[in-house]
CSV table of C-alpha atoms in Angstrom, one decimal:
chain,number,residue,atom,x,y,z
X,132,UNK,CA,32.2,83.1,118.4
X,133,UNK,CA,33.3,83.2,122.0
X,134,UNK,CA,31.7,86.7,122.6
X,135,UNK,CA,28.4,85.6,121.0
X,136,UNK,CA,28.3,82.5,123.2
X,137,UNK,CA,29.0,84.7,126.4
X,138,UNK,CA,26.2,87.1,125.5
X,139,UNK,CA,23.8,84.2,124.8
X,140,UNK,CA,24.7,82.7,128.2
X,141,UNK,CA,23.9,86.0,130.0
X,142,UNK,CA,20.6,86.5,128.3
X,143,UNK,CA,19.7,82.9,128.6
X,144,UNK,CA,20.2,82.9,132.4
X,145,UNK,CA,16.7,83.0,134.1
X,146,UNK,CA,18.4,83.9,137.5
X,147,UNK,CA,20.2,86.9,136.1
X,148,UNK,CA,17.2,88.2,134.3
X,149,UNK,CA,15.0,87.8,137.5
X,150,UNK,CA,17.6,89.6,139.6
X,151,UNK,CA,17.8,92.5,137.2
X,152,UNK,CA,14.0,92.7,137.0
X,153,UNK,CA,13.8,92.7,140.9
X,154,UNK,CA,16.4,95.4,141.1
X,155,UNK,CA,14.6,97.6,138.6
X,156,UNK,CA,11.3,97.1,140.5
X,157,UNK,CA,12.8,98.0,143.9
X,158,UNK,CA,14.4,101.2,142.4
X,159,UNK,CA,11.0,102.1,140.8
X,160,UNK,CA,9.1,101.5,144.1
X,161,UNK,CA,11.7,103.5,146.0
X,162,UNK,CA,11.5,106.4,143.6
X,163,UNK,CA,7.7,106.3,143.6
X,164,UNK,CA,7.6,106.2,147.4
X,165,UNK,CA,9.9,109.2,147.7
X,166,UNK,CA,8.5,111.2,144.8
X,167,UNK,CA,6.7,113.6,147.2
X,168,UNK,CA,9.9,114.3,149.1
X,169,UNK,CA,11.9,114.9,145.9
X,170,UNK,CA,14.1,112.6,143.9
X,171,UNK,CA,17.3,111.4,145.6
X,172,UNK,CA,20.6,113.0,144.8
X,173,UNK,CA,18.7,116.1,143.4
X,174,UNK,CA,19.7,119.4,145.1
X,175,UNK,CA,16.9,121.2,147.0
X,176,UNK,CA,16.4,124.7,148.5
X,177,UNK,CA,15.2,124.1,152.1
X,178,UNK,CA,13.4,126.8,154.1
X,179,UNK,CA,11.0,127.0,157.0
X,180,UNK,CA,7.9,129.1,157.6
X,181,UNK,CA,6.0,130.1,160.7
X,182,UNK,CA,2.3,129.6,160.4
X,183,UNK,CA,-0.5,130.6,162.9
X,184,UNK,CA,-2.1,127.2,162.3
X,185,UNK,CA,-1.0,124.1,160.3
X,186,UNK,CA,-4.7,123.7,159.4
X,187,UNK,CA,-4.8,120.0,158.6
X,188,UNK,CA,-1.5,120.2,156.7
X,189,UNK,CA,0.4,116.9,156.6
X,190,UNK,CA,3.9,115.9,155.5
X,191,UNK,CA,4.2,115.5,151.8
X,192,UNK,CA,1.6,118.2,150.9
X,193,UNK,CA,2.6,120.3,147.9
X,194,UNK,CA,4.2,123.7,148.0
X,195,UNK,CA,3.1,125.8,145.1
X,196,UNK,CA,3.9,129.2,143.5
X,197,UNK,CA,1.3,130.5,141.1
X,198,UNK,CA,-0.4,127.1,141.0
X,199,UNK,CA,2.8,125.3,140.0
X,200,UNK,CA,4.3,122.7,142.3
X,201,UNK,CA,7.8,123.7,143.4
X,202,UNK,CA,8.3,121.4,146.4
X,203,UNK,CA,6.7,119.6,149.3
X,204,UNK,CA,6.3,119.8,153.1
X,205,UNK,CA,9.0,117.7,154.8
X,206,UNK,CA,8.2,118.4,158.5
X,207,UNK,CA,5.6,120.1,160.8
X,208,UNK,CA,6.4,121.1,164.4
X,209,UNK,CA,4.2,122.8,166.9
X,210,UNK,CA,5.7,125.8,168.9
X,211,UNK,CA,4.4,127.0,172.2
X,212,UNK,CA,5.2,130.6,173.0
X,213,UNK,CA,5.6,132.3,176.4
X,214,UNK,CA,2.4,134.3,175.9
X,215,UNK,CA,0.3,131.2,175.7
X,216,UNK,CA,-0.1,131.2,171.9
X,217,UNK,CA,0.6,128.0,169.8
X,218,UNK,CA,1.9,128.2,166.3
X,219,UNK,CA,3.5,125.8,163.8
X,220,UNK,CA,6.8,125.7,161.9
X,221,UNK,CA,6.7,124.0,158.5
X,222,UNK,CA,9.8,122.8,156.9
X,223,UNK,CA,9.7,122.8,153.0
X,224,UNK,CA,11.9,121.3,150.4
X,225,UNK,CA,11.8,123.5,147.3
X,226,UNK,CA,13.4,123.3,143.9
X,227,UNK,CA,16.7,125.2,143.4
X,228,UNK,CA,15.2,127.3,140.7
X,229,UNK,CA,13.2,129.3,143.3
X,230,UNK,CA,16.3,130.1,145.4
X,231,UNK,CA,16.2,132.6,146.9
X,232,UNK,CA,12.7,133.6,148.0
X,233,UNK,CA,12.4,137.4,148.4
X,234,UNK,CA,12.2,138.8,151.9
X,235,UNK,CA,8.7,140.1,151.4
X,236,UNK,CA,7.2,136.8,150.2
X,237,UNK,CA,4.0,135.6,151.9
X,238,UNK,CA,2.9,132.1,152.9
X,239,UNK,CA,-0.7,130.8,153.0
X,240,UNK,CA,-2.3,127.4,153.6
X,241,UNK,CA,-5.0,126.8,151.1
X,242,UNK,CA,-7.4,123.9,150.4
X,243,UNK,CA,-6.7,121.8,147.4
X,244,UNK,CA,-10.1,120.1,147.3
X,245,UNK,CA,-13.4,120.0,149.2
X,246,UNK,CA,-12.2,116.7,150.9
X,247,UNK,CA,-9.7,118.6,153.1
X,248,UNK,CA,-6.5,118.2,151.2
X,249,UNK,CA,-4.3,121.3,151.7
X,250,UNK,CA,-1.2,122.8,150.1
X,251,UNK,CA,1.2,125.7,150.9
X,252,UNK,CA,1.0,128.6,148.6
X,253,UNK,CA,3.9,131.0,148.4
X,254,UNK,CA,3.5,134.4,146.8
X,255,UNK,CA,7.0,135.8,146.0
X,256,UNK,CA,7.7,139.4,146.8
X,257,UNK,CA,9.8,142.0,145.0
X,258,UNK,CA,12.4,142.6,147.7
X,259,UNK,CA,16.0,142.8,146.5
X,260,UNK,CA,17.3,140.4,149.2
X,261,UNK,CA,16.1,136.9,149.8
X,262,UNK,CA,16.1,134.1,152.4
X,263,UNK,CA,19.2,131.9,152.4
X,264,UNK,CA,18.8,128.1,152.6
X,265,UNK,CA,17.8,127.1,156.2
X,266,UNK,CA,16.2,130.4,157.0
X,267,UNK,CA,12.7,130.7,158.6
X,268,UNK,CA,10.0,132.9,157.1
X,269,UNK,CA,8.6,134.9,160.1
X,270,UNK,CA,5.0,134.7,161.3
X,271,UNK,CA,4.4,138.3,160.1
X,272,UNK,CA,4.7,137.1,156.5
X,273,UNK,CA,1.9,134.4,157.0
X,274,UNK,CA,-1.4,135.5,155.5
X,275,UNK,CA,-4.5,135.0,157.6
X,276,UNK,CA,-6.5,131.8,157.0
X,277,UNK,CA,-9.5,132.2,154.6
X,278,UNK,CA,-12.9,130.8,155.6
X,279,UNK,CA,-13.0,127.3,154.2
X,280,UNK,CA,-16.0,125.1,153.3
X,281,UNK,CA,-15.4,122.7,156.1
X,282,UNK,CA,-15.5,125.5,158.6
X,283,UNK,CA,-18.9,126.6,157.1
X,284,UNK,CA,-20.2,123.1,157.3
X,285,UNK,CA,-19.0,122.7,160.9
X,286,UNK,CA,-21.4,125.5,161.9
X,287,UNK,CA,-24.3,123.2,161.3
X,288,UNK,CA,-23.6,120.9,164.2
X,289,UNK,CA,-26.2,118.8,166.0
X,290,UNK,CA,-27.5,121.6,168.4
X,291,UNK,CA,-27.7,124.0,165.4
X,292,UNK,CA,-29.6,121.5,163.3
X,293,UNK,CA,-31.9,120.7,166.2
X,294,UNK,CA,-32.6,124.4,166.7
X,295,UNK,CA,-33.4,124.9,163.0
X,296,UNK,CA,-35.8,122.0,163.1
X,297,UNK,CA,-37.6,123.5,166.1
X,298,UNK,CA,-37.7,126.9,164.4
X,299,UNK,CA,-39.2,125.6,161.3
X,300,UNK,CA,-41.7,123.5,163.3
X,301,UNK,CA,-42.6,126.6,165.3
X,302,UNK,CA,-43.1,128.7,162.2
X,303,UNK,CA,-45.3,125.9,160.8
X,304,UNK,CA,-47.4,125.7,163.9
X,305,UNK,CA,-47.7,129.5,164.0
X,306,UNK,CA,-49.0,129.7,160.4
X,307,UNK,CA,-51.2,126.7,160.6
X,308,UNK,CA,-54.9,127.6,160.4
X,309,UNK,CA,-54.2,131.3,160.1
X,310,UNK,CA,-54.9,131.8,156.4
X,311,UNK,CA,-57.6,134.4,156.9
X,312,UNK,CA,-55.5,136.4,159.3
X,313,UNK,CA,-52.6,136.3,156.9
X,314,UNK,CA,-54.8,137.7,154.1
X,315,UNK,CA,-56.0,140.5,156.4
X,316,UNK,CA,-52.4,141.2,157.4
X,317,UNK,CA,-51.4,141.4,153.7
X,318,UNK,CA,-54.3,143.8,153.1
X,319,UNK,CA,-53.1,146.0,155.9
X,320,UNK,CA,-49.6,146.0,154.5
X,321,UNK,CA,-50.7,148.2,151.5
X,322,UNK,CA,-50.9,151.5,153.5
X,323,UNK,CA,-47.7,150.4,155.3
X,324,UNK,CA,-45.8,150.1,152.1
X,325,UNK,CA,-47.3,153.4,150.9
X,326,UNK,CA,-45.8,155.2,153.9
X,327,UNK,CA,-42.7,153.1,153.7
X,328,UNK,CA,-41.7,154.6,150.3
X,329,UNK,CA,-40.7,158.1,151.6
X,330,UNK,CA,-39.0,156.5,154.5
X,331,UNK,CA,-37.0,154.3,152.2
X,332,UNK,CA,-36.2,157.3,150.0
X,333,UNK,CA,-34.8,159.2,153.0
X,334,UNK,CA,-32.8,156.2,154.0
X,335,UNK,CA,-31.4,155.8,150.5
X,336,UNK,CA,-30.4,159.5,150.4
X,337,UNK,CA,-26.6,160.1,150.7
X,338,UNK,CA,-27.0,162.5,153.5
X,339,UNK,CA,-28.3,159.8,155.8
X,340,UNK,CA,-25.0,157.9,155.4
X,341,UNK,CA,-26.7,154.6,155.8
X,342,UNK,CA,-23.6,152.7,154.6
X,343,UNK,CA,-21.8,153.8,157.8
X,344,UNK,CA,-24.6,152.3,160.0
X,345,UNK,CA,-23.9,148.7,159.4
X,346,UNK,CA,-20.1,148.9,160.0
X,347,UNK,CA,-20.8,150.9,163.1
X,348,UNK,CA,-23.3,148.2,164.1
X,349,UNK,CA,-20.6,145.6,163.4
X,350,UNK,CA,-18.2,147.4,165.7
X,351,UNK,CA,-20.8,147.7,168.4
X,352,UNK,CA,-21.4,143.9,168.1
X,353,UNK,CA,-17.7,143.3,168.3
X,354,UNK,CA,-17.5,145.4,171.5
X,355,UNK,CA,-20.5,143.6,173.1
X,356,UNK,CA,-19.3,140.1,172.0
X,357,UNK,CA,-17.0,139.6,175.1
X,358,UNK,CA,-20.0,140.4,177.4
X,359,UNK,CA,-22.4,138.2,175.5
X,360,UNK,CA,-22.7,135.7,178.3
X,361,UNK,CA,-23.3,138.5,180.8
X,362,UNK,CA,-26.1,139.9,178.6
X,363,UNK,CA,-27.6,136.4,178.4
X,364,UNK,CA,-27.5,136.1,182.1
X,365,UNK,CA,-29.1,139.6,182.4
X,366,UNK,CA,-32.1,138.5,180.3
X,367,UNK,CA,-32.3,135.3,182.3
X,368,UNK,CA,-32.3,137.3,185.6
X,369,UNK,CA,-34.9,139.7,184.1
X,370,UNK,CA,-37.1,136.8,183.3
X,371,UNK,CA,-36.8,135.6,186.9
X,372,UNK,CA,-37.5,139.2,188.2
X,373,UNK,CA,-40.6,139.7,186.0
X,374,UNK,CA,-41.8,136.3,187.0
X,375,UNK,CA,-41.6,137.3,190.6
X,376,UNK,CA,-43.2,140.6,189.9
X,377,UNK,CA,-46.1,138.9,188.1
X,378,UNK,CA,-47.3,137.5,191.4
X,379,UNK,CA,-47.6,141.0,193.0
X,380,UNK,CA,-48.7,142.9,189.9
X,381,UNK,CA,-52.2,143.2,191.5
X,382,UNK,CA,-52.8,145.0,193.6
X,383,UNK,CA,-49.4,146.4,194.7
X,384,UNK,CA,-47.8,147.4,191.3
X,385,UNK,CA,-51.2,148.5,190.0
X,386,UNK,CA,-51.8,150.7,193.0
X,387,UNK,CA,-48.3,152.1,192.7
X,388,UNK,CA,-49.0,153.1,189.1
X,389,UNK,CA,-52.4,154.6,190.0
X,390,UNK,CA,-50.8,156.7,192.8
X,391,UNK,CA,-47.9,157.8,190.6
X,392,UNK,CA,-49.5,160.9,189.1
X,393,UNK,CA,-50.7,162.4,192.5
X,394,UNK,CA,-47.2,161.6,193.9
X,395,UNK,CA,-45.6,163.4,191.0
X,396,UNK,CA,-47.9,166.4,191.5
X,397,UNK,CA,-47.0,166.6,195.2
X,398,UNK,CA,-43.3,166.3,194.4
X,399,UNK,CA,-43.5,169.0,191.8
X,400,UNK,CA,-45.2,171.3,194.4
X,401,UNK,CA,-42.9,170.5,197.3
X,402,UNK,CA,-39.5,170.3,195.6
X,403,UNK,CA,-39.1,174.1,195.3
X,404,UNK,CA,-39.7,174.3,199.1
X,405,UNK,CA,-36.9,171.8,199.5
X,406,UNK,CA,-34.3,174.0,197.7
X,407,UNK,CA,-32.8,175.6,200.8
X,408,UNK,CA,-32.4,172.2,202.4
X,409,UNK,CA,-30.7,170.9,199.3
X,410,UNK,CA,-28.4,173.9,199.1
X,411,UNK,CA,-27.5,173.5,202.8
X,412,UNK,CA,-27.0,169.8,202.2
X,413,UNK,CA,-24.7,170.5,199.2
X,414,UNK,CA,-22.6,172.9,201.4
X,415,UNK,CA,-22.5,170.3,204.1
X,416,UNK,CA,-21.3,167.6,201.7
X,417,UNK,CA,-18.7,170.0,200.3
X,418,UNK,CA,-17.3,170.7,203.8
X,419,UNK,CA,-17.5,167.0,204.6
X,420,UNK,CA,-15.3,166.1,201.6
X,421,UNK,CA,-11.9,166.6,203.3
X,422,UNK,CA,-12.9,164.4,206.2
X,423,UNK,CA,-14.2,161.7,203.8
X,424,UNK,CA,-11.0,161.9,201.8
X,425,UNK,CA,-8.9,160.9,204.9
X,426,UNK,CA,-11.5,158.4,206.1
X,427,UNK,CA,-9.8,155.4,204.4
X,428,UNK,CA,-6.7,156.1,206.6
X,429,UNK,CA,-8.6,157.0,209.8
X,430,UNK,CA,-11.2,154.3,209.5
X,431,UNK,CA,-9.1,151.6,211.2
X,432,UNK,CA,-8.3,154.0,214.1
X,433,UNK,CA,-12.0,154.9,214.4
X,434,UNK,CA,-12.9,151.2,214.4
X,435,UNK,CA,-10.4,150.6,217.2
X,436,UNK,CA,-11.9,153.6,219.1
X,437,UNK,CA,-15.4,152.3,218.7
X,438,UNK,CA,-14.3,148.8,219.7
X,439,UNK,CA,-12.7,150.2,222.8
X,440,UNK,CA,-15.7,152.5,223.4
X,441,UNK,CA,-18.1,149.5,223.3
X,442,UNK,CA,-16.0,147.9,226.1
X,443,UNK,CA,-15.4,150.9,228.3
X,444,UNK,CA,-18.3,153.3,227.8
X,445,UNK,CA,-20.7,151.2,229.9
X,446,UNK,CA,-18.2,151.5,232.7
X,447,UNK,CA,-18.2,155.3,232.4
X,448,UNK,CA,-21.8,155.6,233.5
X,449,UNK,CA,-20.9,155.8,237.3
X,450,UNK,CA,-18.2,158.4,236.5
X,451,UNK,CA,-20.8,160.5,234.6
X,452,UNK,CA,-23.1,160.3,237.5
X,453,UNK,CA,-20.4,161.5,239.8
X,454,UNK,CA,-19.6,164.3,237.4
X,455,UNK,CA,-23.1,165.6,237.5
X,456,UNK,CA,-22.5,167.4,240.8
X,457,UNK,CA,-19.2,168.8,239.5
X,458,UNK,CA,-20.9,170.3,236.4
X,459,UNK,CA,-23.6,171.8,238.5
X,460,UNK,CA,-21.0,173.5,240.7
X,461,UNK,CA,-19.3,174.8,237.5
X,462,UNK,CA,-22.6,176.1,236.3
X,463,UNK,CA,-23.1,177.9,239.6
X,464,UNK,CA,-19.6,179.3,239.3
X,465,UNK,CA,-20.2,180.5,235.8
X,466,UNK,CA,-23.5,182.2,236.8
X,467,UNK,CA,-21.7,184.1,239.6
X,468,UNK,CA,-21.6,187.8,238.6
X,469,UNK,CA,-18.1,188.2,240.0
X,470,UNK,CA,-16.6,185.6,237.7
X,471,UNK,CA,-16.8,187.8,234.5
X,472,UNK,CA,-15.1,190.6,236.4
X,473,UNK,CA,-12.3,188.2,237.5
X,474,UNK,CA,-11.9,186.9,233.9
X,475,UNK,CA,-11.7,190.5,232.6
X,476,UNK,CA,-9.0,191.3,235.1
X,477,UNK,CA,-7.2,188.1,234.2
X,478,UNK,CA,-7.4,189.0,230.5
X,479,UNK,CA,-6.1,192.5,231.3
X,480,UNK,CA,-3.2,190.9,233.2
X,481,UNK,CA,-2.4,188.7,230.2
X,482,UNK,CA,-2.6,191.6,227.8
X,483,UNK,CA,-0.2,193.6,230.0
X,484,UNK,CA,2.2,190.7,230.2
X,485,UNK,CA,2.1,190.0,226.4
X,486,UNK,CA,4.8,192.5,225.4
X,487,UNK,CA,7.1,191.4,228.3
X,488,UNK,CA,6.6,187.8,227.4
X,489,UNK,CA,7.2,188.7,223.8
X,490,UNK,CA,10.7,189.8,224.7
X,491,UNK,CA,11.5,187.2,227.4
X,492,UNK,CA,10.2,184.1,225.6
X,493,UNK,CA,12.9,184.1,222.8
X,494,UNK,CA,15.5,184.4,225.6
X,495,UNK,CA,14.7,180.9,226.5
X,496,UNK,CA,13.0,179.3,223.5
X,497,UNK,CA,15.6,180.6,220.9
X,498,UNK,CA,18.8,181.3,222.9
X,499,UNK,CA,18.3,178.9,225.9
X,500,UNK,CA,19.8,181.6,228.2
X,501,UNK,CA,17.9,180.4,231.3
X,502,UNK,CA,19.0,176.8,230.9
X,503,UNK,CA,22.6,177.9,230.3
X,504,UNK,CA,22.5,180.0,233.4
X,505,UNK,CA,21.1,177.2,235.6
X,506,UNK,CA,23.6,174.7,234.1
X,507,UNK,CA,26.5,177.0,234.9
X,508,UNK,CA,25.3,177.8,238.4
X,509,UNK,CA,24.8,174.1,239.1
X,510,UNK,CA,28.3,173.4,237.8
X,511,UNK,CA,29.8,176.2,239.9
X,512,UNK,CA,28.3,175.0,243.1
X,513,UNK,CA,28.8,171.3,242.6
X,514,UNK,CA,32.6,171.2,242.2
X,515,UNK,CA,34.7,171.3,245.4
X,516,UNK,CA,36.8,169.4,247.9
X,517,UNK,CA,36.9,169.1,251.8
X,518,UNK,CA,37.4,172.8,252.1
X,519,UNK,CA,34.2,173.7,250.2
X,520,UNK,CA,33.0,174.4,246.7
X,521,UNK,CA,35.1,176.1,244.1
X,522,UNK,CA,34.3,179.2,242.1
X,523,UNK,CA,35.2,178.5,238.6
X,524,UNK,CA,36.6,181.9,237.6
X,525,UNK,CA,39.6,184.1,238.6
X,526,UNK,CA,39.9,187.9,238.8
X,527,UNK,CA,41.2,189.2,235.5
X,528,UNK,CA,42.9,192.5,235.7
X,529,UNK,CA,41.9,195.1,233.2
X,530,UNK,CA,44.4,196.2,230.7
X,531,UNK,CA,46.3,199.4,231.2
X,532,UNK,CA,46.0,202.4,228.9
X,533,UNK,CA,43.8,205.4,228.4
X,534,UNK,CA,40.1,205.0,229.0
X,535,UNK,CA,40.6,201.3,230.1
X,536,UNK,CA,37.7,199.3,231.5
X,537,UNK,CA,39.1,199.5,235.0
X,538,UNK,CA,37.3,202.8,235.8
X,539,UNK,CA,35.4,205.8,234.5
X,540,UNK,CA,36.5,207.0,231.1
X,541,UNK,CA,35.6,209.8,228.7
X,542,UNK,CA,35.5,207.6,225.6
X,543,UNK,CA,35.6,203.9,224.7
X,544,UNK,CA,39.1,202.3,225.2
X,545,UNK,CA,40.7,202.1,221.8
X,546,UNK,CA,44.4,201.3,222.4
X,547,UNK,CA,47.2,201.9,222.1
X,548,UNK,CA,47.8,198.3,223.2
X,549,UNK,CA,46.0,195.4,221.5
X,550,UNK,CA,44.2,194.4,224.7
X,551,UNK,CA,43.0,197.9,225.7
X,552,UNK,CA,39.8,197.9,223.6
X,553,UNK,CA,36.1,198.0,224.7
X,554,UNK,CA,34.6,194.7,224.0
X,555,UNK,CA,31.6,194.4,226.4
X,556,UNK,CA,28.1,194.0,225.0
X,557,UNK,CA,25.6,195.4,227.5
X,558,UNK,CA,22.6,195.0,225.1
X,559,UNK,CA,22.8,191.5,223.5
X,560,UNK,CA,20.4,190.2,220.8
X,561,UNK,CA,18.0,187.5,222.1
X,562,UNK,CA,15.8,187.1,219.0
X,563,UNK,CA,13.2,189.2,220.6
X,564,UNK,CA,10.8,191.4,218.5
X,565,UNK,CA,12.8,193.9,216.5
X,566,UNK,CA,16.1,192.1,217.0
X,567,UNK,CA,18.2,189.8,214.8
X,568,UNK,CA,17.4,186.1,215.0
X,569,UNK,CA,20.7,185.3,216.8
X,570,UNK,CA,22.0,184.8,220.3
X,571,UNK,CA,24.8,187.0,221.8
X,572,UNK,CA,26.3,187.9,225.2
X,573,UNK,CA,28.6,185.0,225.6
X,574,UNK,CA,28.1,183.5,222.2
X,575,UNK,CA,30.2,186.0,220.2
X,576,UNK,CA,33.9,185.7,220.0
X,577,UNK,CA,36.3,188.4,221.4
X,578,UNK,CA,37.6,190.6,218.7
X,579,UNK,CA,41.2,191.4,219.7
X,580,UNK,CA,42.4,194.9,218.7
X,581,UNK,CA,38.9,196.1,217.9
X,582,UNK,CA,36.5,198.3,219.8
X,583,UNK,CA,33.1,196.8,220.0
X,584,UNK,CA,30.1,198.8,221.2
X,585,UNK,CA,26.6,197.3,221.4
X,586,UNK,CA,25.9,194.4,219.2
X,587,UNK,CA,28.8,193.2,217.1
X,588,UNK,CA,28.4,193.3,213.3
X,589,UNK,CA,27.2,190.2,211.5
X,590,UNK,CA,25.0,187.3,212.6
X,591,UNK,CA,26.6,184.9,215.1
X,592,UNK,CA,23.7,182.4,214.9
X,593,UNK,CA,21.6,180.7,217.5
X,594,UNK,CA,23.8,177.8,218.4
X,595,UNK,CA,24.0,177.6,222.2
X,596,UNK,CA,26.7,174.9,222.8
X,597,UNK,CA,29.8,176.4,224.4
X,598,UNK,CA,28.2,179.7,225.2
X,599,UNK,CA,30.8,180.9,227.7
X,600,UNK,CA,33.9,182.2,225.8
X,601,UNK,CA,36.8,184.2,227.3
X,602,UNK,CA,39.3,186.6,226.1
C-alpha cells in the first residue's frame, strides 16, 4: 500500500511531470540542433581536404559517398600560399565505418540543388593504405569544379542582356522592309547550295581531317586569349588610322594607287642595274659587322669623344689655318725629286741593319745585358772614400797545372786538380736568331771539376737577377 501511494504521489505531481517534460524537450532540441554535426558521444572519423575553392560550401553541408550521407562539414578555412594562390581546407566529420579512406580517393564539391546548396562528394580509391584520422587529403586529389547552372546564368549579366537586346533590335531593323530582297537572296542561294554540295563532300571526307580543325582552332584561340585586349586595341587604332586616311583618300591615296603600276615597271627595269650596288652594300655590311658588335661597349667612349669634340673642334680652326703652310711645305718636300732617293738610301740602311739588330735586340730585350752592364759600371764608380772610388774586384790567380788558363796551352785545361778546368764561355747565348732562348755569360753557374767549352749543356733560363756569379 505504501509503494502504490508513493507512485501515485510521483505521477500526480504536476511540478515533477512538467520538469521531466521540459528536460526531454531540451534534450530533443539539442539533438536536433546538433544533428548535422553528428550525435554526441558517437565516435567519428575526422579528416581534412584541400580544395581549390570552397564554392559556396558552408559548415553543416553533407559529405557523401556514392550518394549516401556519411558525415558533414565541420569547418572551412582559407589558405593563402606564397605563390599568390588561395585555396580552402575543409574539415569533415565522417562515420567510423568509412575509416580509413584510401590514399587515392578524390574529393569534389557538387551542387545538391539549383538553389545553390552544395555537398562534398568523396570517391573512394583502391589503394592499400589509407588516411589516418586527422590527416589532410592533398590538393592533388581534388577534382576540378564542373560548370554549374549558377555560373551559366551569371553569364547573362546586365551588359550581356543589353547587348543581346541591341543585337535583336539591330537584326529587326535590318530585316524590316526587305522582304523582296530576302526573296531574291533565297533565289540566288539555289546555285550556291548546288556548288556547296561537292565542297561539303570534300570537307566530310576523312582525308581532310576536319575533326582536327576545330581543336586546333580552340588551341589558337587559347593562345590569342591573353592578347585579346591588345587585339581589341589594334582594331580600335586601325579604325582611327583609316578614319584619318579617309580624309586624304582623294587625291593623295588615289594618285598613289594610279602611279603604282608605272612605279613597279620602273623598279622592275632598274633593280637589275642596282645589283652591283646591293652586292657591294652586302659586303660593306658584312665587314661592318665586327665594328657594330663592339659598338655597345664603345658607344659611351664615342659619345664622350663627340661631346669633347663639339667643345674643342671650333677652337682647332686657328690651328688648322696655321697648319696649312706646314702641309704645303710638306707637299713641296714630297714633290722634291731627291726625297725618293734619300728614302731609298734610308730603306737600304735599315735593310742592312736588320740582321745586326736581329742579333743585338735580344741581348737587351731578353737578357737585359746592356742594363746590367750600366748598373755594374755605375755601382763600380759610385762606391769609394776620401782616397777615391773602389774597384769592386780583385785579381784572382789562375790555378796551377798543365794547360792552365794563365797562358797559352795546347789543349783545354782538364786537371789534375779540381780547379784546373776550362770554364770560360766566349760565345754566350743571347736569345738571338738560331740560339736557345736563354741568357748566359754570367748567368750560368761555375761547374767545378768539369771542362766547359762554348755554351754549357742545358737551358739556364732568361732570369737576369744576380747575373754576376764567381767561382
